[in-house]
mmCIF file of C-alpha atoms in Angstrom:
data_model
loop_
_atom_site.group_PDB
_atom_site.id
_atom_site.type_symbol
_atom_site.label_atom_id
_atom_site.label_comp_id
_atom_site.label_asym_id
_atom_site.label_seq_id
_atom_site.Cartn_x
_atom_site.Cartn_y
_atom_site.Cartn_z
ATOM 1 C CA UNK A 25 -14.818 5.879 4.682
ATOM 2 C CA UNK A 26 -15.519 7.892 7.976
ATOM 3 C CA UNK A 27 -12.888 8.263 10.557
ATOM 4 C CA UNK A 28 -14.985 6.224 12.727
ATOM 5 C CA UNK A 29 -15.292 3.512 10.636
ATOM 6 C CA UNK A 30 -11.296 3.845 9.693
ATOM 7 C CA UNK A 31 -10.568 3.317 13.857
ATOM 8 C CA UNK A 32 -12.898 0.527 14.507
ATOM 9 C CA UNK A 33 -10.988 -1.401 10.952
ATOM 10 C CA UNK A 34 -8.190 -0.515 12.395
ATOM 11 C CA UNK A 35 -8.415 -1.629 15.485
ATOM 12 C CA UNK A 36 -9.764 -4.704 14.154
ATOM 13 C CA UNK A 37 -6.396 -5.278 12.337
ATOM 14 C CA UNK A 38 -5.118 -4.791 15.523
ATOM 15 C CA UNK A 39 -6.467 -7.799 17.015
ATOM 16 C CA UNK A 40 -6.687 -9.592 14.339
ATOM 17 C CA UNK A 41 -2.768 -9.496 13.535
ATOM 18 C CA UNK A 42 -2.368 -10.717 17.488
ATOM 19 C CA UNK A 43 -5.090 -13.225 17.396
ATOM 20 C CA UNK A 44 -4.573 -16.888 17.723
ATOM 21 C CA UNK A 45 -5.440 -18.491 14.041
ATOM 22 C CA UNK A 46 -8.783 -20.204 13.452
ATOM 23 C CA UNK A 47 -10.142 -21.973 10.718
ATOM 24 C CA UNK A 48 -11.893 -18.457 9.310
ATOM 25 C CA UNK A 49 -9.037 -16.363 9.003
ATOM 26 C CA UNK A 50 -6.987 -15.717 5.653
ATOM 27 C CA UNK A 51 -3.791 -18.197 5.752
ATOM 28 C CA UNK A 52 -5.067 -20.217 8.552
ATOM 29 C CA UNK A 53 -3.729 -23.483 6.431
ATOM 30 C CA UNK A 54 -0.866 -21.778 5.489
ATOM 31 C CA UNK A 55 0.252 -20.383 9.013
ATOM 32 C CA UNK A 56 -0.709 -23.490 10.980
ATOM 33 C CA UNK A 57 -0.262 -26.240 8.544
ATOM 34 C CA UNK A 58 -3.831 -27.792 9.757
ATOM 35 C CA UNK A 59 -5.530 -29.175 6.811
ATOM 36 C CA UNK A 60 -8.981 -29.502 7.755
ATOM 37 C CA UNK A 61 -11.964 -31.196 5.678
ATOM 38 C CA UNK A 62 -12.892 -29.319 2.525
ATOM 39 C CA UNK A 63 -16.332 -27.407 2.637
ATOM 40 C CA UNK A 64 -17.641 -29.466 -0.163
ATOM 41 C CA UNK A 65 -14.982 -32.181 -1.020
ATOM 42 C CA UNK A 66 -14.635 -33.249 2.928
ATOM 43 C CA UNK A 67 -12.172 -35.916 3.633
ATOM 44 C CA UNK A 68 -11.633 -36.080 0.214
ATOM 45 C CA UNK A 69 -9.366 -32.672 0.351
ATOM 46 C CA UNK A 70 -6.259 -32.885 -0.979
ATOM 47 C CA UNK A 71 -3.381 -33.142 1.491
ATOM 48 C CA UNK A 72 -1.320 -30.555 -0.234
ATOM 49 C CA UNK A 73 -2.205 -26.448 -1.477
ATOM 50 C CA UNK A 74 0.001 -24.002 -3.099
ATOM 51 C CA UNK A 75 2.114 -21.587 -1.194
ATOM 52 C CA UNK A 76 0.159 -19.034 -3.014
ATOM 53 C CA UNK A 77 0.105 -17.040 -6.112
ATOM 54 C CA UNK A 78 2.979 -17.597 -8.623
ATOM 55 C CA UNK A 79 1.825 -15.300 -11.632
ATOM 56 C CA UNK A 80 -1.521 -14.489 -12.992
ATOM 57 C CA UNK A 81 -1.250 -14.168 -16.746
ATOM 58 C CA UNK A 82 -3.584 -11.856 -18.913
ATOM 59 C CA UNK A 83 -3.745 -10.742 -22.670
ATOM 60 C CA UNK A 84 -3.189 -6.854 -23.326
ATOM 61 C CA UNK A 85 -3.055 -5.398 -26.657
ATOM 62 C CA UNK A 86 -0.435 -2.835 -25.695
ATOM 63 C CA UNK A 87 2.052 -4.056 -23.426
ATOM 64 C CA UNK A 88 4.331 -0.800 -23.285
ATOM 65 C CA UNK A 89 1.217 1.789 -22.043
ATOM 66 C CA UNK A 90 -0.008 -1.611 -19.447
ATOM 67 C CA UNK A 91 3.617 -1.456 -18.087
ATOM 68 C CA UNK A 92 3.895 2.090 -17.700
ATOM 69 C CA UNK A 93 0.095 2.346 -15.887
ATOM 70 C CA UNK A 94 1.505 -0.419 -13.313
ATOM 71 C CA UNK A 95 4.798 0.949 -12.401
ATOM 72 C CA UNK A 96 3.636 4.646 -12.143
ATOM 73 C CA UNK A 97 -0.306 3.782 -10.739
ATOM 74 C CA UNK A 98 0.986 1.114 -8.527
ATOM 75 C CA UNK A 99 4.633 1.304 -7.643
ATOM 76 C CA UNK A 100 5.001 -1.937 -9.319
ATOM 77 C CA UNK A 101 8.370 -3.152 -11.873
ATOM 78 C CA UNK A 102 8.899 -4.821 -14.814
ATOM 79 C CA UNK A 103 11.167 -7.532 -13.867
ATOM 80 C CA UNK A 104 11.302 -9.837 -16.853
ATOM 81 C CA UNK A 105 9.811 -9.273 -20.726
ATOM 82 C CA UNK A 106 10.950 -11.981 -23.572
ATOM 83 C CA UNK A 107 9.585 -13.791 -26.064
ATOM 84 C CA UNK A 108 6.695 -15.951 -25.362
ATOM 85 C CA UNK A 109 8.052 -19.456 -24.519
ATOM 86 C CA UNK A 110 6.764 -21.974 -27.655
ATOM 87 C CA UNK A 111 4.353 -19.371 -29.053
ATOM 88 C CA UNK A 112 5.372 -17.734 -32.100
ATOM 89 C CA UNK A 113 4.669 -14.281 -32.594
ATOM 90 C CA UNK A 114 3.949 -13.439 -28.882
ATOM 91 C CA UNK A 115 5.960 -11.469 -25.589
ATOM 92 C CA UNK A 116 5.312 -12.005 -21.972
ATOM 93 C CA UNK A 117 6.480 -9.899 -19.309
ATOM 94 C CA UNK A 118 6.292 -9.948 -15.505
ATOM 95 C CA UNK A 119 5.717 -6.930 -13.049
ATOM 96 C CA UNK A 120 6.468 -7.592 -9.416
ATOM 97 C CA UNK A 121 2.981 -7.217 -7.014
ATOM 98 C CA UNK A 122 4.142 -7.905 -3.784
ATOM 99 C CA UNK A 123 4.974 -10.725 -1.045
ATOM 100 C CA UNK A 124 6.565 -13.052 -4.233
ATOM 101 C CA UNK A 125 3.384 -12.332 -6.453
ATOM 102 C CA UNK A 126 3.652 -11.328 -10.113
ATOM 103 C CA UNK A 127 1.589 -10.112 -12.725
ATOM 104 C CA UNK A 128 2.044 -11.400 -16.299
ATOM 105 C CA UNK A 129 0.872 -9.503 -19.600
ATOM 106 C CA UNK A 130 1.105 -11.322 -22.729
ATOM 107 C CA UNK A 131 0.944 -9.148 -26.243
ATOM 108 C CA UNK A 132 0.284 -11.477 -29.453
ATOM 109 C CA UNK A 133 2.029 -9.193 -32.611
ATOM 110 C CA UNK A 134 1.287 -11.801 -35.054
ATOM 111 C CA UNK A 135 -1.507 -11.763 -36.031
ATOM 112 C CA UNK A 136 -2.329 -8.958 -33.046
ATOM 113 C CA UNK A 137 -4.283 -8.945 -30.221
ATOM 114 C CA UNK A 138 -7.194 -6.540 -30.177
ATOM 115 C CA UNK A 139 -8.445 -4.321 -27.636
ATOM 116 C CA UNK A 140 -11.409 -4.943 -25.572
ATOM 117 C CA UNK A 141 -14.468 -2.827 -25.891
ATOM 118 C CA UNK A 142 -15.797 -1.503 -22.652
ATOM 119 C CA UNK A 143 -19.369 -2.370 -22.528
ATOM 120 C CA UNK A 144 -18.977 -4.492 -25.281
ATOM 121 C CA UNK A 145 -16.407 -7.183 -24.385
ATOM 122 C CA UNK A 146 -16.007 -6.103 -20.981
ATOM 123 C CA UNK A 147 -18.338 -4.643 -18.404
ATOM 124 C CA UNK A 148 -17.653 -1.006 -17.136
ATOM 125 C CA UNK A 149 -16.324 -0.309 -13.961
ATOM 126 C CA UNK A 150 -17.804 -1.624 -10.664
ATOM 127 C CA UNK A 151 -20.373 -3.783 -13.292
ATOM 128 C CA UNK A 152 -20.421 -7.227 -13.420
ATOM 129 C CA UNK A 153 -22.706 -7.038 -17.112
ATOM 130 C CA UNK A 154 -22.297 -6.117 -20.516
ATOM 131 C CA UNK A 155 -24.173 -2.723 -21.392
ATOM 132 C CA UNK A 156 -27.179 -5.156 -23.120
ATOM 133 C CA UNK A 157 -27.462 -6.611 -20.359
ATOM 134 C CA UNK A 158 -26.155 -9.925 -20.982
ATOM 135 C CA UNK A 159 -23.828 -11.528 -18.091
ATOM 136 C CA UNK A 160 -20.514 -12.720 -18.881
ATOM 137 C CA UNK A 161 -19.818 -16.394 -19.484
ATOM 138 C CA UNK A 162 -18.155 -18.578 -16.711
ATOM 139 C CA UNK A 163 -14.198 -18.694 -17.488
ATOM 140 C CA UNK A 164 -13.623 -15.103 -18.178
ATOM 141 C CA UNK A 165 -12.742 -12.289 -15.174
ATOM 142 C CA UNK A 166 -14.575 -10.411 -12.725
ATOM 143 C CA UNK A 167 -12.025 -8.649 -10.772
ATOM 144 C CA UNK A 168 -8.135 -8.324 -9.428
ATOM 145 C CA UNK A 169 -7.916 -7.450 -5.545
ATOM 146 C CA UNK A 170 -4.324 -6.428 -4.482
ATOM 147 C CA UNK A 171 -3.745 -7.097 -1.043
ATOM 148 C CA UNK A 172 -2.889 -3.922 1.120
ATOM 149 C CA UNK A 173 -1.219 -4.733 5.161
ATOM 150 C CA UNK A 174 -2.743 -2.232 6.619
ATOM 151 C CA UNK A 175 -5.814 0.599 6.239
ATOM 152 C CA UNK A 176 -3.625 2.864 6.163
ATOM 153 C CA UNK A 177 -1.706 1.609 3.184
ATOM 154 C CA UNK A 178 -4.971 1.075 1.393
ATOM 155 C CA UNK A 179 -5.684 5.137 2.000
ATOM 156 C CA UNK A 180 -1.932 6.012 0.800
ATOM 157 C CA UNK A 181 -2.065 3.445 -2.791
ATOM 158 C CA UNK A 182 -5.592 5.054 -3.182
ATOM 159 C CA UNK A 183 -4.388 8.451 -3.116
ATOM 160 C CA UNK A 184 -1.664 7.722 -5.334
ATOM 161 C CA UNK A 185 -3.861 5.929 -7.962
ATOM 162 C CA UNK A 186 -6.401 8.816 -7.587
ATOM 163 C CA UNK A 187 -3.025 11.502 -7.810
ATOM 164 C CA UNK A 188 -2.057 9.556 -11.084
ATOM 165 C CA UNK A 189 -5.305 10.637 -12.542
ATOM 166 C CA UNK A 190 -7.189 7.326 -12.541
ATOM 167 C CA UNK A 191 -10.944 6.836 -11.639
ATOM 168 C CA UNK A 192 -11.601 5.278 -8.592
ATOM 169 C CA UNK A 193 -14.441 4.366 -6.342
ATOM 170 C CA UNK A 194 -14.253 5.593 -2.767
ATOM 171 C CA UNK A 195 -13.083 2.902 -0.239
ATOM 172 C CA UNK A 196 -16.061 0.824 0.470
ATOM 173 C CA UNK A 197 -16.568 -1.353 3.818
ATOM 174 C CA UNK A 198 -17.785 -4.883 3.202
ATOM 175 C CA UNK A 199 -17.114 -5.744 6.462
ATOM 176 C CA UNK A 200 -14.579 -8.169 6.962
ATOM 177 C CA UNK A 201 -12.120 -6.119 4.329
ATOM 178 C CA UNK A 202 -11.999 -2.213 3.010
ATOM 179 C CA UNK A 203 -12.490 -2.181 -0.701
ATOM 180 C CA UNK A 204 -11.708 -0.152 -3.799
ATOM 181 C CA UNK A 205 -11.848 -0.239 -7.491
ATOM 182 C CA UNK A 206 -10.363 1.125 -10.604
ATOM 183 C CA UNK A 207 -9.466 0.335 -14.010
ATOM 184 C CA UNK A 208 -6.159 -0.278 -15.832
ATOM 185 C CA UNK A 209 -6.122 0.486 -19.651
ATOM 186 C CA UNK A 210 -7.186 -3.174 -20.695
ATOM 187 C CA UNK A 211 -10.475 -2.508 -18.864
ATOM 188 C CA UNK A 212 -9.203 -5.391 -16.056
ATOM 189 C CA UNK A 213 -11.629 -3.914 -12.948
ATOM 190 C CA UNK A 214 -8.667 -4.118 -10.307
ATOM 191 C CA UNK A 215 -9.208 -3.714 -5.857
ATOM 192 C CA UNK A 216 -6.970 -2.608 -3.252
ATOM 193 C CA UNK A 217 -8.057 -4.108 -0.581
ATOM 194 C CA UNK A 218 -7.017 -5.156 3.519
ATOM 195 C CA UNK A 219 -8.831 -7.442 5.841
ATOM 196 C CA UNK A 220 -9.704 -5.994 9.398
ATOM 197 C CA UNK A 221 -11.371 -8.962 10.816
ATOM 198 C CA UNK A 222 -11.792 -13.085 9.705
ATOM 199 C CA UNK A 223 -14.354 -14.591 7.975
ATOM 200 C CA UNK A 224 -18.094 -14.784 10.190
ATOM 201 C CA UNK A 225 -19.439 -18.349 10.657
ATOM 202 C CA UNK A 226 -22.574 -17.131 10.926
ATOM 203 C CA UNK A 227 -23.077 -15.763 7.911
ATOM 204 C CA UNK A 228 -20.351 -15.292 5.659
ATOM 205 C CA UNK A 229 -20.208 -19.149 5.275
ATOM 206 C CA UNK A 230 -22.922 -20.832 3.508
ATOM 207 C CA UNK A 231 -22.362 -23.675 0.948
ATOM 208 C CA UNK A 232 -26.152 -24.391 0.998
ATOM 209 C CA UNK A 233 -25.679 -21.388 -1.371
ATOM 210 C CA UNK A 234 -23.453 -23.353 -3.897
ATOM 211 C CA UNK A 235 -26.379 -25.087 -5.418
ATOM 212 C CA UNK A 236 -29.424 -22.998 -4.983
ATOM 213 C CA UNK A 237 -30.437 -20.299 -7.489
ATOM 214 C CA UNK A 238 -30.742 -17.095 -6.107
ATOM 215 C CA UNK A 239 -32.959 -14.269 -7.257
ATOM 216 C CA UNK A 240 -32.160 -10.402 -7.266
ATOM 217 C CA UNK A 241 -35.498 -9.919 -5.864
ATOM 218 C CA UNK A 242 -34.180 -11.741 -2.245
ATOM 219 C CA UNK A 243 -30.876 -10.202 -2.351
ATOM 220 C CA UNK A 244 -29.305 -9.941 1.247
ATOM 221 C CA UNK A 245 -26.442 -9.113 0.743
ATOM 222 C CA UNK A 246 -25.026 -6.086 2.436
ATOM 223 C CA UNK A 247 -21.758 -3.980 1.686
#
């Protein structure tokens, strides 16, 4: 990312952060309490969201070397590991991510959980298909994005994943957020990423989209 583009993100973090909430920015619900209509469901919304992300839970088939990668990559710490909760033969631990958020890795022993394949089982980094090809199905995971406050807190985490000796993409502008990607050593594509500016009406919100087909061949899309 140029310097150029690094003082017009953060500038727009700048206003953003003093800027009076609309319906397009991240939290609006949250920091105003407005519930408005749902895009699709309407008045038929439900009255009451989460306060946010709890845990997200994931298998790993080697708990010890996915604990050490997050708490030396990331800064992050194991805060609780125990015995699965009415699953024999299984452990779950908890690493804490930031602003109440936790990640969760769960390790079946018996019988054991097997790695993923990259290519295979998983797509490779910064893919979103197998190496035949194939897509994966609906249910399974595309990516983790870790929220960063601030650009410059994106550059510093990035340099410290890079220091660590990880791959990692160079930080990417998709407009309304700075962007980049990695790997842990389950083959989970993870994001550091920071919004400079809210959602644009205009076209960044489009739930004609939801139910028409689209083709690569009209692509529009624009990083």
């Amino acid at each position: 990312m140029s310097d150029a583009k690094h003082e017009r993100g953060q500038l727009a973090l700048n206003t953003l952060e003093g800027a009076a909430k609309t319906p397009m920015d991240r939290d609006y619900t949250t920091t105003t309490g407005i519930v408005d209509e749902g895009s699709v469901a309407g008045k038929n919304r439900g009255k009451h969201m989460p306060s946010g992300m709890h845990h997200l839970a994931l298998f790993t088939s080697d708990m010890q070397k996915t604990v050490d990668f997050y708490e030396r990559v990331l800064g992050m710490r194991m805060r609780a590991c125990f015995e699965m909760h009415g699953v024999p033969g299984a452990k779950h631990c908890f690493l804490e991510a930031g602003n109440g958020f936790e990640i969760s890795f769960v390790q079946m022993d018996d019988p054991a959980t097997q790695a993923a394949e990259l290519g295979t089982d998983i797509p490779h980094l910064m893919q979103v298909e197998l190496a035949n090809g194939l897509q994966m199905p609906g249910g399974t995971l595309a990516h983790i994005a870790l929220r960063c406050r601030t650009v410059e807190e994106l550059k510093a985490l990035r340099k410290q994943v890079k220091d660590a000796g990880v791959m990692i993409s160079p930080i990417l502008d998709h407009g309304m957020c700075y962007s980049t990607y990695f790997q842990d050593p389950n083959g989970f594509q993870l994001e550091l990423c920071t919004t400079v500016r809210p959602y644009d009406s205009s076209f960044e919100m489009q739930p004609e989209l939801l139910s028409r087909k689209l083709s690569k061949r009209d692509a529009k899309g624009v990083l």
